[in-house]
């Protein structure tokens, strides 16, 4: 197709992926006929903004409506039909059957190219009481209106949020803004399950500091209901909580019903299989968004990545390809994600250590805690940055960052580097923007890469944050005062500046792990020891600062 | 060398590059003898923080002292000798002659490896009155103390800053904090000469809004002096200004005297020539920092890049190589730089259009002005992003960004992409972190890349922001109200949503340039026209928003 040929494109689903596909298709082909069916009342709404509207940070509901059917018509000549449910696909005859949910009428619509952007449905576990009127999921504008109406019409002092993923945490924050006493229930033993546990604990601390009650490693088992209204929950660990409101943020299941019925190929993780132009196993049918499996850029295998960024980019590609027969291929996403939790931001890209282990990838992780900009400039905040890499290929596998400021920037830099299969050496040499209000001459990204490089070169091999230390002499090189505050058990304590004179206090036959506050002085100590005849000396990455989180049982 | 061999390393200069080299050398080789000579009183001070201390943002002087000679001794076993001026190098005998500037004694020091980090000297033009007591340059802590003391001891109500580069602008901001009426003089017709003029005008607006008086395209010609004190300046354009203080931020000249005298190779731009391990033409002598020429990562030719980031990284490499005989090679910097100017941040990486032209590189530039995070989330600010690329190879050449928020992040992402010789297509597919407080599902970087891709594909070719528009029909597709506010002369005005019905008002035989506020609606209009038989239709990049700055003569 040349881009001016007539082609009839039918799109199923009108939010991120579907709306992007529709407008791109029009821009690429003025002569296409474009029909967009949306089963709900609204198209192209700001789904990532919904929690912020519930909490009142976004004050005007109209701001959530990015584009209306009228705009689609007037500006793009796109025929948007809301409240229209596509019920089946006839692949052979190239039609869909559609139910008008307002009139109840069914009809058939033909297509030359079909784009599926059905999204995903929030998971609602089949538990007693789960259908009470004040148990909500949050996926679309109707859900949002329902939650907001309920809160306005009832006295909600207490809330239970089930699921500590991104949406769960955003809702916790917003319910706290609304002054509700909030309980957070999560089946995994940590919040933000994609993160490594010690990183997640930083967020847990922030939640606790804002009086959010955490119930981790336990499941919702039952909703206690009175007069069709949930009044409490019972958890697997025996805890009972009273509540005025329940939000389920357990996860989403890809809406693949239509695709399955049409015989389209489904991937290993339950999403619709697509190629780099978002074509399904039937090349005239495209699929994008939360219902598909994208090729993951680090794992190089298809994976569900139900996030807005990939959905928007994929929609654009599908729209162009459907309208013209060609497009730039979809670039593999790497699972970059971010969430603000009160004063902290947590973000990640690529693989966490946990994820790397699960994928059986050789991996090592360093943790550094530099300031987010020059330490001497006012307002410098600690940035916790964990960098995971393959010690054999030296390739960066992923990163996690948590802090008050500058988290998004470092994760975006590393996400960019991941696209180019960067090595640790590449990160160490990046020419990043520096002036005191913005960074440091040695940026946190550089520092993490330096530490990883020193590990790879054997200059200062690291011991991971949660490693078993029993086999080591633990050499703590902090000051007396620092050690008094808290330390690991059974340490040998020699401040770094005295080390050269006190080498005889250490046993050269036994491995040594060095530790200080953030691992900088420990690194210097490691270098002194390694060059003074001590053969097996390693650095405890992240220092005592991270031990508080990595071995929190020890310090709580 | 294995890293434990004895080697004597002498370092000349103890700030960014020299201090990094010294500590890295020690960490890599415990048995090295390391002597660091610094001609001034202080080593390892925070030179990028000096303006902020003068202005009072940094309140404690001690914060500027990153490391003292005592720390170098105790922690690193490095012999730091301040107030020691290295006067000459004897390459054959491997010695330096050193003047102790306190005692007046001279001595000779031998070396196995020599690392030069002499920095650069502020340029002081030989003008009448330039030596008055209140005419200052700002390079080191002594300069800083002198300026601060002078301000404390005298009533300074007015200041003249000469030079509108990074340091000049930082000083303007800080003098404004000190409530001085500030005049800024710059020889070039714009502030921030590395930027393209229309981008610089955004900063000029910000300066003017803070009552800074701009004198652009004119030179300082004379300092009027009374009682050894500057009381005014005379400029080339005939302007006379009264002042209580003058700061010269004209630029720096690399301190290459020692190197030249020793016969080391000097590059085309006057800096010391080095290889990727920072070795000079004499491989046992290294050089780093503002005195050298780095290989520029986009131009791939040696260039002076007098910035702290490269200096620190180069120092680290030189230190390791001198101490052990090997190191990772220096990665080519791309001239990434950033400055805060009151409420705005200006940053760049790689080549500006101006720079690309000068280097005779085929180039094209798009300008986009999206919000720095989701528009529906409170606090979204406009981000002006100019992306320059090679339309033949599709490679990204550089970027400039200006805005209130999120400037550093986008420039760092593009700086990272430049390292990997990214194409416009690569930028369009980056998987960046998105949640409403941090970005948009389509990030400003994506949007710039989309626009560039549309240009390259001929979907919507662009006309550059300052192009001659005489040959075009100018189609303005904004609303009536927008056009009334301000517009280009001789426009044809058809709101985008009416365009499909009003095609007959345009002449298909004459080229058309479309324009709207930021170029989004113009893009849609371009697509409609191109697919309706209009052959030569282009988009005015940056829209009317940038025309205010690109053709400011027209709108002022």
PDB file of C-alpha atoms in Angstrom, chain A residues 3-4 16 20 23-24 26-31 46-50 52 57-59 63-64 66 71 73-77 170 305 308-310 312-313 316 320 328 331-340 344-345 347-349 375-378 408-409 411-417 419-423 425-438 441-443 446 450-451 454 457 459 496-498 500 520-521 523-524 527-528 530-532, chain B residues 3-4 16 20 23-24 26-31 46-50 52 57-59 63-64 66 71 73-77 170 305 308-310 312-313 316 320 328 331-340 344-345 347-349 375-378 408-409 411-417 419-423 425-438 441-443 446 450-451 454 457 459 496-498 500 520-521 523-524 527-528 530-532:
ATOM      1  CA  UNK A   3      -0.435   5.287   1.954  1.00  0.00           C
ATOM      2  CA  UNK A   4      -3.095   6.831  -0.220  1.00  0.00           C
ATOM      3  CA  UNK A  16      -3.691   4.040  24.799  1.00  0.00           C
ATOM      4  CA  UNK A  20      -2.598   5.875  19.012  1.00  0.00           C
ATOM      5  CA  UNK A  23      -4.676   8.664  14.707  1.00  0.00           C
ATOM      6  CA  UNK A  24      -1.416   7.389  13.252  1.00  0.00           C
ATOM      7  CA  UNK A  26      -5.178   8.528   9.628  1.00  0.00           C
ATOM      8  CA  UNK A  27      -2.058  10.652   9.427  1.00  0.00           C
ATOM      9  CA  UNK A  28      -0.456   8.018   7.223  1.00  0.00           C
ATOM     10  CA  UNK A  29      -3.456   7.396   5.037  1.00  0.00           C
ATOM     11  CA  UNK A  30      -6.039  10.055   4.407  1.00  0.00           C
ATOM     12  CA  UNK A  31      -8.093   7.657   2.284  1.00  0.00           C
ATOM     13  CA  UNK A  46      -5.702   9.223  30.841  1.00  0.00           C
ATOM     14  CA  UNK A  47      -5.716   5.860  32.561  1.00  0.00           C
ATOM     15  CA  UNK A  48      -2.447   6.527  34.396  1.00  0.00           C
ATOM     16  CA  UNK A  49      -4.017   9.626  35.912  1.00  0.00           C
ATOM     17  CA  UNK A  50      -6.987   7.907  37.527  1.00  0.00           C
ATOM     18  CA  UNK A  52      -4.502  11.129  41.115  1.00  0.00           C
ATOM     19  CA  UNK A  57      -4.332  15.965  42.981  1.00  0.00           C
ATOM     20  CA  UNK A  58      -5.970  16.246  39.587  1.00  0.00           C
ATOM     21  CA  UNK A  59      -9.011  18.365  40.322  1.00  0.00           C
ATOM     22  CA  UNK A  63      -8.482  16.734  32.224  1.00  0.00           C
ATOM     23  CA  UNK A  64      -8.636  12.942  32.111  1.00  0.00           C
ATOM     24  CA  UNK A  66      -7.464  13.368  26.326  1.00  0.00           C
ATOM     25  CA  UNK A  71     -12.346  15.440  18.107  1.00  0.00           C
ATOM     26  CA  UNK A  73     -14.355  12.846  13.954  1.00  0.00           C
ATOM     27  CA  UNK A  74     -13.537  16.480  13.224  1.00  0.00           C
ATOM     28  CA  UNK A  75      -9.808  16.387  13.269  1.00  0.00           C
ATOM     29  CA  UNK A  76      -9.049  12.863  12.176  1.00  0.00           C
ATOM     30  CA  UNK A  77     -12.147  11.723  10.342  1.00  0.00           C
ATOM     31  CA  UNK A 170      -0.461   4.913  43.886  1.00  0.00           C
ATOM     32  CA  UNK A 305       4.650  -5.806  29.729  1.00  0.00           C
ATOM     33  CA  UNK A 308       1.402   2.642  28.873  1.00  0.00           C
ATOM     34  CA  UNK A 309       4.654   3.514  27.102  1.00  0.00           C
ATOM     35  CA  UNK A 310       4.970   0.354  25.008  1.00  0.00           C
ATOM     36  CA  UNK A 312       1.398   3.904  22.868  1.00  0.00           C
ATOM     37  CA  UNK A 313       4.449   3.159  20.745  1.00  0.00           C
ATOM     38  CA  UNK A 316       1.556   3.990  16.506  1.00  0.00           C
ATOM     39  CA  UNK A 320       1.001   2.977  10.342  1.00  0.00           C
ATOM     40  CA  UNK A 328       9.604   1.152  11.656  1.00  0.00           C
ATOM     41  CA  UNK A 331      11.810  -1.591  19.618  1.00  0.00           C
ATOM     42  CA  UNK A 332      11.905  -4.121  22.408  1.00  0.00           C
ATOM     43  CA  UNK A 333      10.781  -2.646  25.702  1.00  0.00           C
ATOM     44  CA  UNK A 334      12.876  -3.419  28.760  1.00  0.00           C
ATOM     45  CA  UNK A 335      10.209  -3.109  31.434  1.00  0.00           C
ATOM     46  CA  UNK A 336      11.087   0.402  32.552  1.00  0.00           C
ATOM     47  CA  UNK A 337       8.644   1.478  35.261  1.00  0.00           C
ATOM     48  CA  UNK A 338       8.375   4.155  37.921  1.00  0.00           C
ATOM     49  CA  UNK A 339       6.170   5.030  40.862  1.00  0.00           C
ATOM     50  CA  UNK A 340       6.093   7.838  43.375  1.00  0.00           C
ATOM     51  CA  UNK A 344      10.247   8.673  47.474  1.00  0.00           C
ATOM     52  CA  UNK A 345      10.403   7.539  43.888  1.00  0.00           C
ATOM     53  CA  UNK A 347      11.979   2.959  39.433  1.00  0.00           C
ATOM     54  CA  UNK A 348      13.533   0.117  37.540  1.00  0.00           C
ATOM     55  CA  UNK A 349      14.592  -0.924  34.079  1.00  0.00           C
ATOM     56  CA  UNK A 375      27.042  17.000  47.900  1.00  0.00           C
ATOM     57  CA  UNK A 376      28.251  20.515  48.633  1.00  0.00           C
ATOM     58  CA  UNK A 377      25.260  22.095  46.913  1.00  0.00           C
ATOM     59  CA  UNK A 378      22.161  22.499  49.124  1.00  0.00           C
ATOM     60  CA  UNK A 408      13.816   9.003  36.909  1.00  0.00           C
ATOM     61  CA  UNK A 409      16.869  10.498  35.214  1.00  0.00           C
ATOM     62  CA  UNK A 411      16.788   4.992  35.246  1.00  0.00           C
ATOM     63  CA  UNK A 412      16.135   6.624  31.870  1.00  0.00           C
ATOM     64  CA  UNK A 413      19.852   6.863  31.187  1.00  0.00           C
ATOM     65  CA  UNK A 414      20.299   3.176  31.974  1.00  0.00           C
ATOM     66  CA  UNK A 415      17.149   2.254  30.025  1.00  0.00           C
ATOM     67  CA  UNK A 416      18.689   4.053  27.043  1.00  0.00           C
ATOM     68  CA  UNK A 417      21.974   2.226  27.552  1.00  0.00           C
ATOM     69  CA  UNK A 419      18.656  -0.496  24.285  1.00  0.00           C
ATOM     70  CA  UNK A 420      22.209  -0.469  22.956  1.00  0.00           C
ATOM     71  CA  UNK A 421      23.287  -3.550  24.958  1.00  0.00           C
ATOM     72  CA  UNK A 422      25.683  -1.380  26.893  1.00  0.00           C
ATOM     73  CA  UNK A 423      28.447  -2.793  29.012  1.00  0.00           C
ATOM     74  CA  UNK A 425      32.425   0.152  30.764  1.00  0.00           C
ATOM     75  CA  UNK A 426      30.071   2.105  28.540  1.00  0.00           C
ATOM     76  CA  UNK A 427      28.120   3.420  31.522  1.00  0.00           C
ATOM     77  CA  UNK A 428      31.332   4.497  33.234  1.00  0.00           C
ATOM     78  CA  UNK A 429      32.229   6.789  30.361  1.00  0.00           C
ATOM     79  CA  UNK A 430      28.916   8.472  29.593  1.00  0.00           C
ATOM     80  CA  UNK A 431      29.145  12.214  29.147  1.00  0.00           C
ATOM     81  CA  UNK A 432      26.255  13.351  31.336  1.00  0.00           C
ATOM     82  CA  UNK A 433      25.191  16.914  32.072  1.00  0.00           C
ATOM     83  CA  UNK A 434      26.841  18.317  35.163  1.00  0.00           C
ATOM     84  CA  UNK A 435      26.385  21.479  37.154  1.00  0.00           C
ATOM     85  CA  UNK A 436      25.986  21.432  40.947  1.00  0.00           C
ATOM     86  CA  UNK A 437      22.162  21.735  40.971  1.00  0.00           C
ATOM     87  CA  UNK A 438      21.777  18.766  38.611  1.00  0.00           C
ATOM     88  CA  UNK A 441      31.111  15.330  37.958  1.00  0.00           C
ATOM     89  CA  UNK A 442      30.977  11.654  38.839  1.00  0.00           C
ATOM     90  CA  UNK A 443      27.299  10.904  38.470  1.00  0.00           C
ATOM     91  CA  UNK A 446      29.231   6.504  36.792  1.00  0.00           C
ATOM     92  CA  UNK A 450      33.013   2.235  38.474  1.00  0.00           C
ATOM     93  CA  UNK A 451      32.193  -0.117  41.337  1.00  0.00           C
ATOM     94  CA  UNK A 454      36.356  -2.671  39.905  1.00  0.00           C
ATOM     95  CA  UNK A 457      38.643  -6.325  37.169  1.00  0.00           C
ATOM     96  CA  UNK A 459      40.388  -4.519  41.893  1.00  0.00           C
ATOM     97  CA  UNK A 496      40.478   3.048  57.339  1.00  0.00           C
ATOM     98  CA  UNK A 497      43.052   5.717  58.106  1.00  0.00           C
ATOM     99  CA  UNK A 498      44.766   3.362  60.615  1.00  0.00           C
ATOM    100  CA  UNK A 500      48.154   0.497  56.943  1.00  0.00           C
ATOM    101  CA  UNK A 520      33.719   3.896  49.590  1.00  0.00           C
ATOM    102  CA  UNK A 521      36.141   3.625  52.510  1.00  0.00           C
ATOM    103  CA  UNK A 523      36.918  -0.037  48.814  1.00  0.00           C
ATOM    104  CA  UNK A 524      40.033   1.861  49.809  1.00  0.00           C
ATOM    105  CA  UNK A 527      42.771  -2.050  47.873  1.00  0.00           C
ATOM    106  CA  UNK A 528      45.243  -1.572  50.716  1.00  0.00           C
ATOM    107  CA  UNK A 530      44.916  -6.759  48.452  1.00  0.00           C
ATOM    108  CA  UNK A 531      48.212  -5.021  47.801  1.00  0.00           C
ATOM    109  CA  UNK A 532      49.576  -6.006  51.208  1.00  0.00           C
TER     110      UNK A 532
ATOM    111  CA  UNK B   3      49.794  -2.824  39.965  1.00  0.00           C
ATOM    112  CA  UNK B   4      52.033  -3.689  42.894  1.00  0.00           C
ATOM    113  CA  UNK B  16      39.422  17.815  39.314  1.00  0.00           C
ATOM    114  CA  UNK B  20      41.121  12.009  40.572  1.00  0.00           C
ATOM    115  CA  UNK B  23      43.547   8.742  44.331  1.00  0.00           C
ATOM    116  CA  UNK B  24      42.912   6.298  41.507  1.00  0.00           C
ATOM    117  CA  UNK B  26      46.846   4.891  44.839  1.00  0.00           C
ATOM    118  CA  UNK B  27      43.874   2.563  44.788  1.00  0.00           C
ATOM    119  CA  UNK B  28      45.424   0.715  41.864  1.00  0.00           C
ATOM    120  CA  UNK B  29      48.951   0.609  43.233  1.00  0.00           C
ATOM    121  CA  UNK B  30      49.656   0.625  46.928  1.00  0.00           C
ATOM    122  CA  UNK B  31      53.412   0.612  46.290  1.00  0.00           C
ATOM    123  CA  UNK B  46      34.653  22.251  44.323  1.00  0.00           C
ATOM    124  CA  UNK B  47      35.352  24.628  41.459  1.00  0.00           C
ATOM    125  CA  UNK B  48      31.857  24.286  40.010  1.00  0.00           C
ATOM    126  CA  UNK B  49      30.432  25.427  43.328  1.00  0.00           C
ATOM    127  CA  UNK B  50      32.284  28.721  43.548  1.00  0.00           C
ATOM    128  CA  UNK B  52      26.997  29.480  44.496  1.00  0.00           C
ATOM    129  CA  UNK B  57      23.397  29.521  48.209  1.00  0.00           C
ATOM    130  CA  UNK B  58      26.256  27.490  49.621  1.00  0.00           C
ATOM    131  CA  UNK B  59      26.729  28.991  53.050  1.00  0.00           C
ATOM    132  CA  UNK B  63      31.856  22.609  51.945  1.00  0.00           C
ATOM    133  CA  UNK B  64      33.922  23.670  48.942  1.00  0.00           C
ATOM    134  CA  UNK B  66      36.293  18.253  48.995  1.00  0.00           C
ATOM    135  CA  UNK B  71      43.139  13.413  54.048  1.00  0.00           C
ATOM    136  CA  UNK B  73      48.130  11.774  53.356  1.00  0.00           C
ATOM    137  CA  UNK B  74      46.210   9.729  55.910  1.00  0.00           C
ATOM    138  CA  UNK B  75      43.814   7.916  53.688  1.00  0.00           C
ATOM    139  CA  UNK B  76      45.712   7.660  50.440  1.00  0.00           C
ATOM    140  CA  UNK B  77      49.348   8.037  51.407  1.00  0.00           C
ATOM    141  CA  UNK B 170      25.929  31.494  36.918  1.00  0.00           C
ATOM    142  CA  UNK B 305      36.128  20.495  26.159  1.00  0.00           C
ATOM    143  CA  UNK B 308      34.485  18.994  34.967  1.00  0.00           C
ATOM    144  CA  UNK B 309      32.975  15.668  33.932  1.00  0.00           C
ATOM    145  CA  UNK B 310      35.555  14.708  31.308  1.00  0.00           C
ATOM    146  CA  UNK B 312      37.319  13.734  36.407  1.00  0.00           C
ATOM    147  CA  UNK B 313      36.939  10.686  34.187  1.00  0.00           C
ATOM    148  CA  UNK B 316      40.824   8.445  36.801  1.00  0.00           C
ATOM    149  CA  UNK B 320      45.228   3.985  36.711  1.00  0.00           C
ATOM    150  CA  UNK B 328      39.844   1.265  30.187  1.00  0.00           C
ATOM    151  CA  UNK B 331      35.224   7.436  26.148  1.00  0.00           C
ATOM    152  CA  UNK B 332      34.825  10.389  23.837  1.00  0.00           C
ATOM    153  CA  UNK B 333      32.916  13.223  25.475  1.00  0.00           C
ATOM    154  CA  UNK B 334      30.187  14.885  23.436  1.00  0.00           C
ATOM    155  CA  UNK B 335      30.216  18.317  25.050  1.00  0.00           C
ATOM    156  CA  UNK B 336      27.256  17.777  27.328  1.00  0.00           C
ATOM    157  CA  UNK B 337      26.736  20.896  29.431  1.00  0.00           C
ATOM    158  CA  UNK B 338      24.034  22.432  31.597  1.00  0.00           C
ATOM    159  CA  UNK B 339      23.329  25.677  33.395  1.00  0.00           C
ATOM    160  CA  UNK B 340      20.522  26.962  35.560  1.00  0.00           C
ATOM    161  CA  UNK B 344      15.066  27.972  33.580  1.00  0.00           C
ATOM    162  CA  UNK B 345      17.590  25.306  32.798  1.00  0.00           C
ATOM    163  CA  UNK B 347      21.435  22.199  28.452  1.00  0.00           C
ATOM    164  CA  UNK B 348      22.943  20.695  25.353  1.00  0.00           C
ATOM    165  CA  UNK B 349      24.774  17.642  24.123  1.00  0.00           C
ATOM    166  CA  UNK B 375      -0.199  17.493  30.684  1.00  0.00           C
ATOM    167  CA  UNK B 376      -3.167  16.473  32.807  1.00  0.00           C
ATOM    168  CA  UNK B 377      -1.051  16.124  35.943  1.00  0.00           C
ATOM    169  CA  UNK B 378      -0.540  19.362  37.918  1.00  0.00           C
ATOM    170  CA  UNK B 408      18.674  17.487  32.483  1.00  0.00           C
ATOM    171  CA  UNK B 409      16.926  14.137  32.061  1.00  0.00           C
ATOM    172  CA  UNK B 411      19.706  15.786  27.612  1.00  0.00           C
ATOM    173  CA  UNK B 412      21.260  12.898  29.538  1.00  0.00           C
ATOM    174  CA  UNK B 413      19.122  10.398  27.646  1.00  0.00           C
ATOM    175  CA  UNK B 414      20.240  11.885  24.324  1.00  0.00           C
ATOM    176  CA  UNK B 415      23.860  12.136  25.521  1.00  0.00           C
ATOM    177  CA  UNK B 416      23.674   8.417  26.295  1.00  0.00           C
ATOM    178  CA  UNK B 417      22.179   7.709  22.887  1.00  0.00           C
ATOM    179  CA  UNK B 419      27.562   7.495  22.792  1.00  0.00           C
ATOM    180  CA  UNK B 420      26.032   4.620  20.852  1.00  0.00           C
ATOM    181  CA  UNK B 421      25.721   6.597  17.579  1.00  0.00           C
ATOM    182  CA  UNK B 422      21.973   6.343  17.847  1.00  0.00           C
ATOM    183  CA  UNK B 423      19.692   7.087  14.961  1.00  0.00           C
ATOM    184  CA  UNK B 425      14.635   5.680  14.965  1.00  0.00           C
ATOM    185  CA  UNK B 426      16.447   4.481  18.058  1.00  0.00           C
ATOM    186  CA  UNK B 427      15.335   7.512  20.061  1.00  0.00           C
ATOM    187  CA  UNK B 428      11.737   6.991  18.973  1.00  0.00           C
ATOM    188  CA  UNK B 429      11.653   3.525  20.504  1.00  0.00           C
ATOM    189  CA  UNK B 430      13.392   4.088  23.853  1.00  0.00           C
ATOM    190  CA  UNK B 431      11.619   2.528  26.805  1.00  0.00           C
ATOM    191  CA  UNK B 432      11.651   5.439  29.253  1.00  0.00           C
ATOM    192  CA  UNK B 433      10.126   5.550  32.713  1.00  0.00           C
ATOM    193  CA  UNK B 434       6.577   6.830  32.711  1.00  0.00           C
ATOM    194  CA  UNK B 435       4.140   7.763  35.424  1.00  0.00           C
ATOM    195  CA  UNK B 436       2.238  11.071  35.370  1.00  0.00           C
ATOM    196  CA  UNK B 437       4.542  12.939  37.805  1.00  0.00           C
ATOM    197  CA  UNK B 438       7.640  12.055  35.763  1.00  0.00           C
ATOM    198  CA  UNK B 441       3.716   7.833  27.637  1.00  0.00           C
ATOM    199  CA  UNK B 442       5.149   9.674  24.647  1.00  0.00           C
ATOM    200  CA  UNK B 443       8.111  11.437  26.171  1.00  0.00           C
ATOM    201  CA  UNK B 446      10.030  10.364  21.586  1.00  0.00           C
ATOM    202  CA  UNK B 450       8.774  11.071  15.826  1.00  0.00           C
ATOM    203  CA  UNK B 451       8.848  14.483  14.181  1.00  0.00           C
ATOM    204  CA  UNK B 454       8.252  11.966   9.806  1.00  0.00           C
ATOM    205  CA  UNK B 457      10.188   9.633   5.687  1.00  0.00           C
ATOM    206  CA  UNK B 459       5.445  12.076   5.835  1.00  0.00           C
ATOM    207  CA  UNK B 496      -7.305  22.448  10.975  1.00  0.00           C
ATOM    208  CA  UNK B 497     -10.752  21.014  11.638  1.00  0.00           C
ATOM    209  CA  UNK B 498     -12.118  22.886   8.564  1.00  0.00           C
ATOM    210  CA  UNK B 500     -10.768  19.003   4.521  1.00  0.00           C
ATOM    211  CA  UNK B 520       1.094  19.288  16.044  1.00  0.00           C
ATOM    212  CA  UNK B 521      -2.004  20.517  14.259  1.00  0.00           C
ATOM    213  CA  UNK B 523       1.459  18.181  11.068  1.00  0.00           C
ATOM    214  CA  UNK B 524      -2.078  16.874  10.755  1.00  0.00           C
ATOM    215  CA  UNK B 527      -0.793  15.046   6.114  1.00  0.00           C
ATOM    216  CA  UNK B 528      -4.251  15.991   4.904  1.00  0.00           C
ATOM    217  CA  UNK B 530      -0.130  15.818   0.996  1.00  0.00           C
ATOM    218  CA  UNK B 531      -2.738  13.118   0.562  1.00  0.00           C
ATOM    219  CA  UNK B 532      -5.106  15.481  -1.252  1.00  0.00           C
TER     220      UNK B 532
END
